[in-house]
């Protein structure tokens, strides 16, 4: 192991060698890595060490002597304080190049795979893309604020506008701050576990332009509830649903179990392509609707469906990927661990009159094994696991199932590379396509097409 090469508060002049996948610049001193916030490759900078660990150190930039030509001024006014984006100081073109590299590098280093990686597909307009806004309330100088937590803290930074969120959602948040002040709503204080109004969550249906507002409270009762509802819907007729979610726990988890509809429907309706989806306040739904279609079109293209195929949609959430393919397949089998999501998936299948979609609640690793025993023969399996990747027993089952094609949709290049390495004795990797679902952050989504050897 490389020895610790620095001490806390040390000031050093260094040249950044790389950008790593959490958006930080990297410099190594005698093999010991230092991760530098807001620093880019090829930059000569003066840094201050802020934290020293056995295997790495963290640092901040004090002076930039030589600037990377792709460095840009961040659009966001609170970029330095907010932990939401970490690549706004990099031009969008370079962000995409970096994301392609993150995937390539992970496949080589972790996956031991030497395969071609296509250029990351970016957005034409890479701002204001998010369809979901979720912010906590707080109080500063007797004024209601709402915004983001300062990076690695629970201190709320007030936000009037966010460059990656929907503009109308920002207006709704600002208006809700005003209403909370006007009607003297007690704001939740997480240290003391007192007060009532905790969070506001706004969802926008990209195609229908319907909005859903969820107010998270500690208590069942919301003071001046009717006045708040009237004011919100009068000012923003786009709001089709207002939900109160009650979370009485002292916890970092935002949503509680109990909720009630205060206004309108329990769902708002959105479309991805021609497929209709009902979105509830608790549904997992991709946050970048434009790129979701790009991602799903890539899956559809790789799937090469003729109408005779049986497709397994593993980690299916509310069924979006499978239902996007359902019109062109014989049957879809979806599995997901969250039972509410499966309820939504079944509703979504019904909404589109798809009678060929079957869903089960459970762990993908258990249910797919069960399907194997039931002799369900799939022509294609799609996996879209969370960041930790697929369970190794699921990969073993997939290998023995003799499924001709597999599509892996991944939100973490490292676990993707690990899993592809495991699969590589059974499957050939045909194509690797990164898609940028989260501009200005270092996250990257990847779609991989594989065929059985
Ligand atoms: C990245 S999301 C994908 C959702 C969906 N495919 C989509 O595009 O909206 C991963 C999903 O896997 C689910 N999940 C996590 N672990 C699981 C497991 N062991 N078996 C089945 N589903 C699981 C999560 O609840 C989540 O809905």
Coordinates of C-alpha atoms and ligand atoms in Angstrom, one line a residue:
X1 CA 0.0 0.0 0.0
X2 CA 1.2 3.6 -0.7
X3 CA 2.2 5.6 2.3
X4 CA 0.2 8.6 3.4
X5 CA 2.1 11.5 1.7
X6 CA 0.4 14.6 3.1
X7 CA -0.8 16.2 6.3
X8 CA -4.1 18.1 7.0
X9 CA -4.0 21.8 6.0
X10 CA -0.8 21.3 3.9
X11 CA -0.6 23.6 0.9
X12 CA 0.8 22.1 -2.3
X13 CA 1.3 23.0 -5.9
X14 CA 0.3 20.1 -8.1
X15 CA -0.8 19.2 -11.7
X16 CA -4.1 17.2 -11.9
X17 CA -3.8 14.0 -13.9
X18 CA -7.3 12.7 -14.2
X19 CA -11.0 13.2 -13.4
X20 CA -12.6 10.4 -11.4
X21 CA -16.2 9.3 -11.5
X22 CA -17.3 11.4 -8.5
X23 CA -16.3 14.5 -10.4
X24 CA -13.1 15.2 -8.5
X25 CA -9.7 15.8 -10.0
X26 CA -7.0 13.3 -9.1
X27 CA -3.3 13.8 -8.3
X28 CA -1.0 11.1 -6.9
X29 CA 2.0 11.8 -4.7
X30 CA 4.3 8.7 -4.6
X31 CA 1.3 6.6 -5.6
X32 CA -0.9 8.1 -2.8
X33 CA -4.1 9.6 -4.3
X34 CA -5.4 13.0 -3.5
X35 CA -9.0 13.9 -4.7
X36 CA -9.4 17.5 -5.4
X37 CA -12.8 19.2 -5.6
X38 CA -13.4 21.5 -8.5
X39 CA -10.1 20.6 -10.3
X40 CA -9.8 19.4 -13.9
X41 CA -7.2 17.3 -15.7
X42 CA -4.1 19.1 -16.9
X43 CA -4.7 22.0 -14.5
X44 CA -1.8 23.3 -12.5
X45 CA -3.3 24.3 -9.1
X46 CA -2.5 25.2 -5.6
X47 CA -4.4 22.9 -3.2
X48 CA -5.1 22.7 0.5
X49 CA -5.4 19.2 2.1
X50 CA -8.8 19.1 3.9
X51 CA -8.9 15.5 5.1
X52 CA -6.3 12.7 5.3
X53 CA -7.2 9.0 5.3
X54 CA -5.0 5.9 5.2
X55 CA -5.6 5.3 1.5
X56 CA -6.4 8.7 0.1
X57 CA -6.7 12.5 1.0
X58 CA -9.2 15.2 0.0
X59 CA -8.3 18.7 -1.0
X60 CA -9.7 22.0 -2.2
X61 CA -8.3 24.3 -4.8
X62 CA -6.9 27.6 -3.6
X63 CA -5.4 29.0 -6.9
X64 CA -5.6 27.8 -10.5
X65 CA -2.3 28.6 -12.3
X66 CA -3.2 26.9 -15.5
X67 CA -6.7 26.2 -16.6
X68 CA -8.2 23.3 -18.6
X69 CA -9.5 24.8 -21.9
X70 CA -12.9 23.1 -21.2
X71 CA -13.4 24.8 -17.9
X72 CA -16.5 27.0 -17.9
X73 CA -18.2 29.3 -15.3
X74 CA -21.0 27.3 -13.6
X75 CA -24.5 28.6 -14.4
X76 CA -25.7 28.0 -10.8
X77 CA -25.3 30.7 -8.2
X78 CA -25.0 28.3 -5.3
X79 CA -22.8 25.7 -7.1
X80 CA -20.0 26.1 -4.6
X81 CA -22.3 25.2 -1.7
X82 CA -24.8 22.8 -3.1
X83 CA -24.0 19.1 -3.4
X84 CA -26.4 18.5 -6.3
X85 CA -24.2 19.0 -9.4
X86 CA -20.5 18.3 -9.5
X87 CA -19.5 18.9 -13.2
X88 CA -21.0 22.4 -14.0
X89 CA -17.5 23.8 -14.1
X90 CA -16.8 21.6 -17.2
X91 CA -18.2 22.3 -20.7
X92 CA -21.0 19.9 -21.7
X93 CA -19.0 18.4 -24.6
X94 CA -16.1 17.5 -22.2
X95 CA -18.6 16.1 -19.6
X96 CA -19.7 13.6 -22.3
X97 CA -16.2 12.7 -23.2
X98 CA -15.4 12.1 -19.5
X99 CA -18.5 9.9 -19.1
X100 CA -17.5 7.7 -22.1
X101 CA -14.1 7.4 -20.4
X102 CA -15.6 6.5 -17.0
X103 CA -17.3 3.5 -18.7
X104 CA -14.2 2.5 -20.8
X105 CA -11.9 2.7 -17.8
X106 CA -14.2 0.7 -15.5
X107 CA -14.6 -2.0 -18.2
X108 CA -10.8 -2.3 -18.6
X109 CA -9.8 -2.0 -14.9
X110 CA -12.6 -3.8 -13.1
X111 CA -14.1 -5.9 -15.9
X112 CA -10.8 -6.9 -17.6
X113 CA -12.7 -6.3 -20.8
X114 CA -11.3 -4.8 -23.9
X115 CA -14.5 -3.7 -25.8
X116 CA -15.4 -0.7 -27.8
X117 CA -17.5 1.9 -26.0
X118 CA -19.7 4.2 -28.1
X119 CA -19.6 7.9 -27.4
X120 CA -22.0 8.9 -24.6
X121 CA -25.3 10.2 -26.0
X122 CA -25.9 13.7 -24.6
X123 CA -28.8 16.2 -24.6
X124 CA -29.4 19.0 -27.1
X125 CA -30.5 21.3 -24.3
X126 CA -28.8 20.1 -21.1
X127 CA -30.5 22.4 -18.6
X128 CA -33.8 22.3 -16.7
X129 CA -34.2 18.6 -17.5
X130 CA -35.4 17.1 -14.2
X131 CA -39.1 16.2 -13.8
X132 CA -38.8 15.9 -10.0
X133 CA -37.9 18.5 -7.5
X134 CA -37.5 17.5 -3.8
X135 CA -36.4 20.0 -1.2
X136 CA -36.5 20.3 2.6
X137 CA -37.9 23.4 4.4
X138 CA -36.1 25.3 7.0
X139 CA -36.1 28.6 8.8
X140 CA -33.4 31.3 8.7
X141 CA -33.7 34.7 10.4
X142 CA -37.4 34.0 10.9
X143 CA -38.0 33.4 7.2
X144 CA -39.1 30.2 5.6
X145 CA -36.4 28.8 3.3
X146 CA -36.3 25.7 1.1
X147 CA -33.4 24.3 -0.9
X148 CA -30.6 21.8 -0.9
X149 CA -28.4 20.5 1.8
X150 CA -24.9 21.9 1.7
X151 CA -22.6 19.1 0.6
X152 CA -22.0 16.4 3.4
X153 CA -24.1 18.4 5.9
X154 CA -27.7 19.0 6.9
X155 CA -27.5 22.7 6.6
X156 CA -30.2 24.0 4.1
X157 CA -29.0 26.3 1.4
X158 CA -32.0 28.4 0.2
X159 CA -32.7 27.9 -3.5
X160 CA -34.9 30.2 -5.7
X161 CA -33.9 28.5 -8.9
X162 CA -32.1 25.4 -9.9
X163 CA -30.5 25.1 -13.3
X164 CA -31.3 21.4 -13.8
X165 CA -34.8 21.5 -12.4
X166 CA -38.1 22.4 -14.0
X167 CA -38.7 26.2 -13.9
X168 CA -42.3 26.0 -12.9
X169 CA -41.5 23.6 -10.1
X170 CA -39.1 26.2 -8.8
X171 CA -41.9 28.7 -8.8
X172 CA -44.2 26.3 -6.9
X173 CA -41.5 25.8 -4.3
X174 CA -41.0 29.6 -3.9
X175 CA -44.8 30.1 -3.6
X176 CA -45.0 27.4 -1.0
X177 CA -42.3 29.1 1.0
X178 CA -44.5 32.3 0.8
X179 CA -47.7 30.4 1.8
X180 CA -45.9 28.7 4.8
X181 CA -44.9 32.1 6.0
X182 CA -48.3 33.6 5.3
X183 CA -50.2 30.9 7.1
X184 CA -47.6 30.5 9.9
X185 CA -47.1 26.8 9.2
X186 CA -44.6 25.4 11.8
X187 CA -41.5 24.3 9.8
X188 CA -39.9 21.0 10.9
X189 CA -36.6 21.2 12.7
X190 CA -34.8 17.9 12.4
X191 CA -32.4 18.4 15.3
X192 CA -35.2 19.0 17.8
X193 CA -37.7 16.8 15.9
X194 CA -40.3 19.6 16.2
X195 CA -42.5 21.6 13.8
X196 CA -44.6 20.1 11.0
X197 CA -43.8 20.9 7.3
X198 CA -40.7 18.8 6.3
X199 CA -40.4 18.6 2.5
X200 CA -42.0 19.5 -0.8
X201 CA -41.8 17.2 -3.7
X202 CA -43.0 18.2 -7.2
X203 CA -43.4 15.9 -10.1
X204 CA -44.0 17.0 -13.6
X205 CA -45.4 14.8 -16.3
X206 CA -43.3 15.8 -19.3
X207 CA -45.8 15.1 -22.1
X208 CA -49.2 16.1 -20.4
X209 CA -47.6 18.9 -18.4
X210 CA -49.5 17.8 -15.3
X211 CA -47.9 18.5 -11.9
X212 CA -48.2 16.7 -8.6
X213 CA -47.3 18.4 -5.3
X214 CA -46.5 16.3 -2.3
X215 CA -46.2 18.0 1.1
X216 CA -44.4 15.9 3.7
X217 CA -45.4 16.7 7.2
X218 CA -44.6 15.3 10.6
X219 CA -48.2 15.3 11.8
X220 CA -51.5 14.3 10.3
X221 CA -52.9 17.8 10.5
X222 CA -51.8 20.5 8.2
X223 CA -52.8 24.0 9.5
X224 CA -54.8 26.0 7.0
X225 CA -54.8 23.0 4.6
X226 CA -57.8 24.3 2.5
X227 CA -56.4 27.8 2.1
X228 CA -53.0 26.3 1.0
X229 CA -54.7 24.0 -1.5
X230 CA -56.9 26.9 -2.9
X231 CA -53.9 29.2 -3.2
X232 CA -51.7 26.6 -4.9
X233 CA -54.2 25.5 -7.5
X234 CA -55.5 29.0 -8.2
X235 CA -52.0 30.2 -8.9
X236 CA -50.8 27.1 -10.7
X237 CA -53.7 25.4 -12.6
X238 CA -51.2 22.9 -13.9
X239 CA -51.3 21.2 -10.5
X240 CA -53.6 18.2 -10.9
X241 CA -52.8 16.5 -7.6
X242 CA -51.8 17.5 -4.1
X243 CA -50.8 14.7 -1.7
X244 CA -50.0 15.0 2.0
X245 CA -47.4 12.4 3.1
X246 CA -47.0 11.9 6.9
X247 CA -43.6 11.1 8.2
X248 CA -43.6 11.2 12.0
X249 CA -40.2 9.5 12.3
X250 CA -36.9 11.1 13.3
X251 CA -35.2 9.9 10.1
X252 CA -33.3 10.9 7.0
X253 CA -35.9 9.0 4.9
X254 CA -38.1 11.6 3.2
X255 CA -41.4 9.8 2.8
X256 CA -43.5 8.2 5.5
X257 CA -45.8 5.2 5.0
X258 CA -49.1 7.1 5.4
X259 CA -50.5 9.6 2.9
X260 CA -53.7 11.2 1.8
X261 CA -54.8 12.9 -1.4
X262 CA -55.7 16.5 -0.6
X263 CA -56.7 17.6 -4.1
X264 CA -57.3 15.9 -7.5
X265 CA -56.2 12.4 -8.3
X266 CA -53.7 10.0 -6.7
X267 CA -51.9 9.8 -10.0
X268 CA -50.7 12.1 -12.8
X269 CA -50.4 10.7 -16.3
X270 CA -47.3 10.8 -18.4
X271 CA -46.2 9.2 -21.7
X272 CA -42.9 7.8 -22.8
X273 CA -43.4 7.6 -26.6
X274 CA -46.9 6.2 -27.1
X275 CA -47.0 4.3 -23.8
X276 CA -49.0 5.8 -21.0
X277 CA -47.9 5.8 -17.3
X278 CA -49.7 6.7 -14.1
X279 CA -47.2 8.2 -11.7
X280 CA -47.9 8.3 -7.9
X281 CA -46.1 10.3 -5.3
X282 CA -44.1 7.2 -4.3
X283 CA -43.4 5.6 -7.7
X284 CA -39.8 5.3 -8.9
X285 CA -39.8 7.2 -12.2
X286 CA -36.8 8.2 -14.3
X287 CA -36.1 11.9 -13.6
X288 CA -34.9 12.9 -17.1
X289 CA -37.9 12.3 -19.4
X290 CA -36.1 13.3 -22.7
X291 CA -33.2 11.0 -22.1
X292 CA -35.4 8.2 -20.7
X293 CA -36.9 7.9 -24.2
X294 CA -33.4 7.9 -25.7
X295 CA -32.4 5.2 -23.3
X296 CA -35.5 3.1 -23.9
X297 CA -35.2 3.5 -27.7
X298 CA -31.7 2.2 -27.5
X299 CA -33.1 -0.9 -25.5
X300 CA -35.8 -1.3 -28.1
X301 CA -33.3 -1.1 -31.0
X302 CA -31.1 -3.7 -29.3
X303 CA -34.1 -6.0 -28.6
X304 CA -34.9 -6.4 -32.3
X305 CA -38.3 -7.7 -31.5
X306 CA -40.6 -9.3 -34.1
X307 CA -43.6 -9.9 -32.0
X308 CA -42.8 -13.5 -31.1
X309 CA -40.4 -12.9 -28.2
X310 CA -40.8 -13.5 -24.5
X311 CA -38.9 -10.8 -22.5
X312 CA -37.9 -10.8 -18.9
X313 CA -37.8 -7.3 -17.4
X314 CA -35.8 -7.7 -14.2
X315 CA -35.7 -4.9 -11.6
X316 CA -38.7 -3.5 -13.5
X317 CA -39.8 -0.7 -11.1
X318 CA -43.3 0.5 -12.3
X319 CA -42.7 -1.5 -15.5
X320 CA -41.5 1.3 -17.8
X321 CA -38.9 -0.5 -19.9
X322 CA -40.9 -3.7 -20.4
X323 CA -44.1 -1.8 -21.2
X324 CA -42.2 0.3 -23.7
X325 CA -41.4 -3.0 -25.5
X326 CA -44.7 -4.8 -24.9
X327 CA -46.4 -3.8 -28.1
X328 CA -43.6 -5.5 -30.1
X329 CA -43.2 -8.6 -27.9
X330 CA -45.3 -11.8 -27.3
X331 CA -44.9 -11.6 -23.5
X332 CA -43.3 -9.5 -20.8
X333 CA -42.4 -10.9 -17.4
X334 CA -41.5 -8.2 -14.9
X335 CA -40.1 -8.6 -11.4
X336 CA -39.5 -6.0 -8.8
X337 CA -38.9 -6.0 -5.0
X338 CA -41.2 -3.1 -4.1
X339 CA -44.8 -4.2 -4.0
X340 CA -46.2 -0.7 -4.6
X341 CA -44.2 -0.5 -7.8
X342 CA -45.6 -3.8 -9.0
X343 CA -49.1 -2.4 -8.3
X344 CA -48.3 0.5 -10.5
X345 CA -46.8 -1.7 -13.2
X346 CA -50.0 -3.8 -13.3
X347 CA -52.1 -0.6 -13.5
X348 CA -49.8 0.8 -16.3
X349 CA -50.2 -2.5 -18.3
X350 CA -54.0 -2.2 -17.9
X351 CA -54.0 1.5 -18.8
X352 CA -52.4 0.6 -22.2
X353 CA -54.5 -2.5 -22.7
X354 CA -51.4 -4.7 -22.7
X355 CA -52.6 -8.2 -21.8
X356 CA -49.2 -9.8 -22.4
X357 CA -47.4 -8.3 -19.3
X358 CA -47.1 -10.4 -16.1
X359 CA -45.6 -9.1 -12.9
X360 CA -44.4 -10.6 -9.6
X361 CA -43.1 -9.0 -6.4
X362 CA -39.9 -10.4 -5.1
X363 CA -36.2 -10.5 -5.5
X364 CA -35.1 -10.9 -9.1
X365 CA -32.7 -13.6 -8.0
X366 CA -35.5 -15.7 -6.5
X367 CA -38.3 -15.1 -8.9
X368 CA -36.3 -15.7 -12.1
X369 CA -35.0 -18.9 -10.6
X370 CA -38.7 -19.8 -10.0
X371 CA -39.6 -19.0 -13.6
X372 CA -36.7 -21.2 -14.7
X373 CA -38.2 -24.1 -12.8
X374 CA -41.6 -23.3 -14.3
X375 CA -40.0 -23.7 -17.7
X376 CA -40.6 -20.1 -18.8
X377 CA -38.4 -19.7 -21.9
X378 CA -37.2 -16.2 -22.5
X379 CA -35.7 -14.9 -25.7
X380 CA -34.3 -11.8 -24.0
X381 CA -33.6 -10.7 -20.5
X382 CA -33.2 -7.0 -19.6
X383 CA -31.7 -6.2 -16.2
X384 CA -31.8 -2.6 -14.8
X385 CA -30.5 -3.1 -11.2
X386 CA -29.8 -0.4 -8.6
X387 CA -26.2 0.9 -8.2
X388 CA -25.0 -2.2 -6.4
X389 CA -25.6 -4.2 -9.6
X390 CA -27.0 -7.7 -9.9
X391 CA -27.0 -10.3 -7.2
X392 CA -24.3 -12.9 -8.2
X393 CA -26.9 -15.8 -7.9
X394 CA -29.1 -14.0 -10.5
X395 CA -26.1 -13.9 -12.9
X396 CA -25.5 -17.7 -12.3
X397 CA -29.2 -18.4 -13.0
X398 CA -29.1 -16.3 -16.2
X399 CA -26.1 -18.2 -17.4
X400 CA -27.9 -21.6 -17.0
X401 CA -31.1 -20.3 -18.6
X402 CA -29.9 -20.4 -22.1
X403 CA -31.4 -17.0 -22.9
X404 CA -30.1 -16.0 -26.3
X405 CA -29.9 -12.2 -25.6
X406 CA -29.3 -10.0 -22.7
X407 CA -29.5 -6.2 -22.3
X408 CA -27.9 -4.7 -19.2
X409 CA -29.0 -1.2 -18.2
X410 CA -26.7 0.2 -15.6
X411 CA -26.4 3.3 -13.5
X412 CA -22.9 2.4 -12.1
X413 CA -20.0 1.6 -14.5
X414 CA -18.1 -0.1 -11.6
X415 CA -20.7 -2.7 -10.8
X416 CA -21.6 -3.1 -14.5
X417 CA -17.9 -3.9 -15.2
X418 CA -17.9 -6.4 -12.3
X419 CA -21.1 -8.2 -13.6
X420 CA -20.0 -8.2 -17.2
X421 CA -16.8 -9.9 -16.2
X422 CA -18.8 -12.6 -14.5
X423 CA -21.0 -13.0 -17.6
X424 CA -18.2 -12.8 -20.1
X425 CA -17.6 -16.6 -20.2
X426 CA -21.2 -17.1 -21.4
X427 CA -22.1 -14.0 -23.3
X428 CA -20.3 -11.9 -26.0
X429 CA -20.6 -8.2 -25.6
X430 CA -21.9 -6.8 -28.8
X431 CA -22.3 -3.1 -28.0
X432 CA -21.8 -0.7 -25.1
X433 CA -23.7 2.6 -25.2
X434 CA -23.5 5.2 -22.5
X435 CA -26.4 7.7 -22.2
X436 CA -26.3 10.9 -20.3
X437 CA -29.4 10.9 -18.0
X438 CA -27.9 13.4 -15.6
X439 CA -26.1 16.3 -17.2
X440 CA -23.8 18.4 -14.9
X441 CA -23.4 15.5 -12.5
X442 CA -20.9 12.7 -12.8
X443 CA -23.5 9.9 -13.1
X444 CA -23.7 8.0 -16.3
X445 CA -26.2 5.3 -17.5
X446 CA -25.0 2.5 -19.8
X447 CA -26.8 0.1 -22.1
X448 CA -25.0 -3.1 -23.0
X449 CA -26.2 -5.6 -25.6
X450 CA -25.0 -9.2 -25.2
X451 CA -25.6 -12.4 -27.0
X452 CA -25.0 -15.9 -25.8
X453 CA -21.8 -17.6 -27.0
Ligands
LIG1 C1 -32.6 1.4 -11.4 S1 -34.2 1.0 -10.8 C2 -34.9 0.5 -12.3 C3 -36.4 0.7 -12.4 C4 -37.0 0.6 -13.8 N1 -36.4 -0.4 -14.6 C5 -37.0 2.0 -14.5 O1 -36.3 2.1 -15.6 O2 -37.7 2.8 -14.1 C6 -33.9 -0.5 -10.0 C7 -35.1 -1.1 -9.4 O3 -34.7 -2.3 -8.8 C8 -35.5 -2.6 -7.6 N2 -34.7 -3.6 -6.8 C9 -33.7 -3.5 -6.0 N3 -33.2 -4.7 -5.6 C10 -34.0 -5.6 -6.2 C11 -34.0 -7.1 -6.2 N4 -33.1 -7.8 -5.5 N5 -34.9 -7.7 -7.0 C12 -35.8 -7.0 -7.7 N6 -35.9 -5.6 -7.7 C13 -35.0 -5.0 -7.0 C14 -35.6 -1.2 -7.0 O4 -36.7 -1.2 -6.1 C15 -35.8 -0.3 -8.2 O5 -37.1 -0.2 -8.6

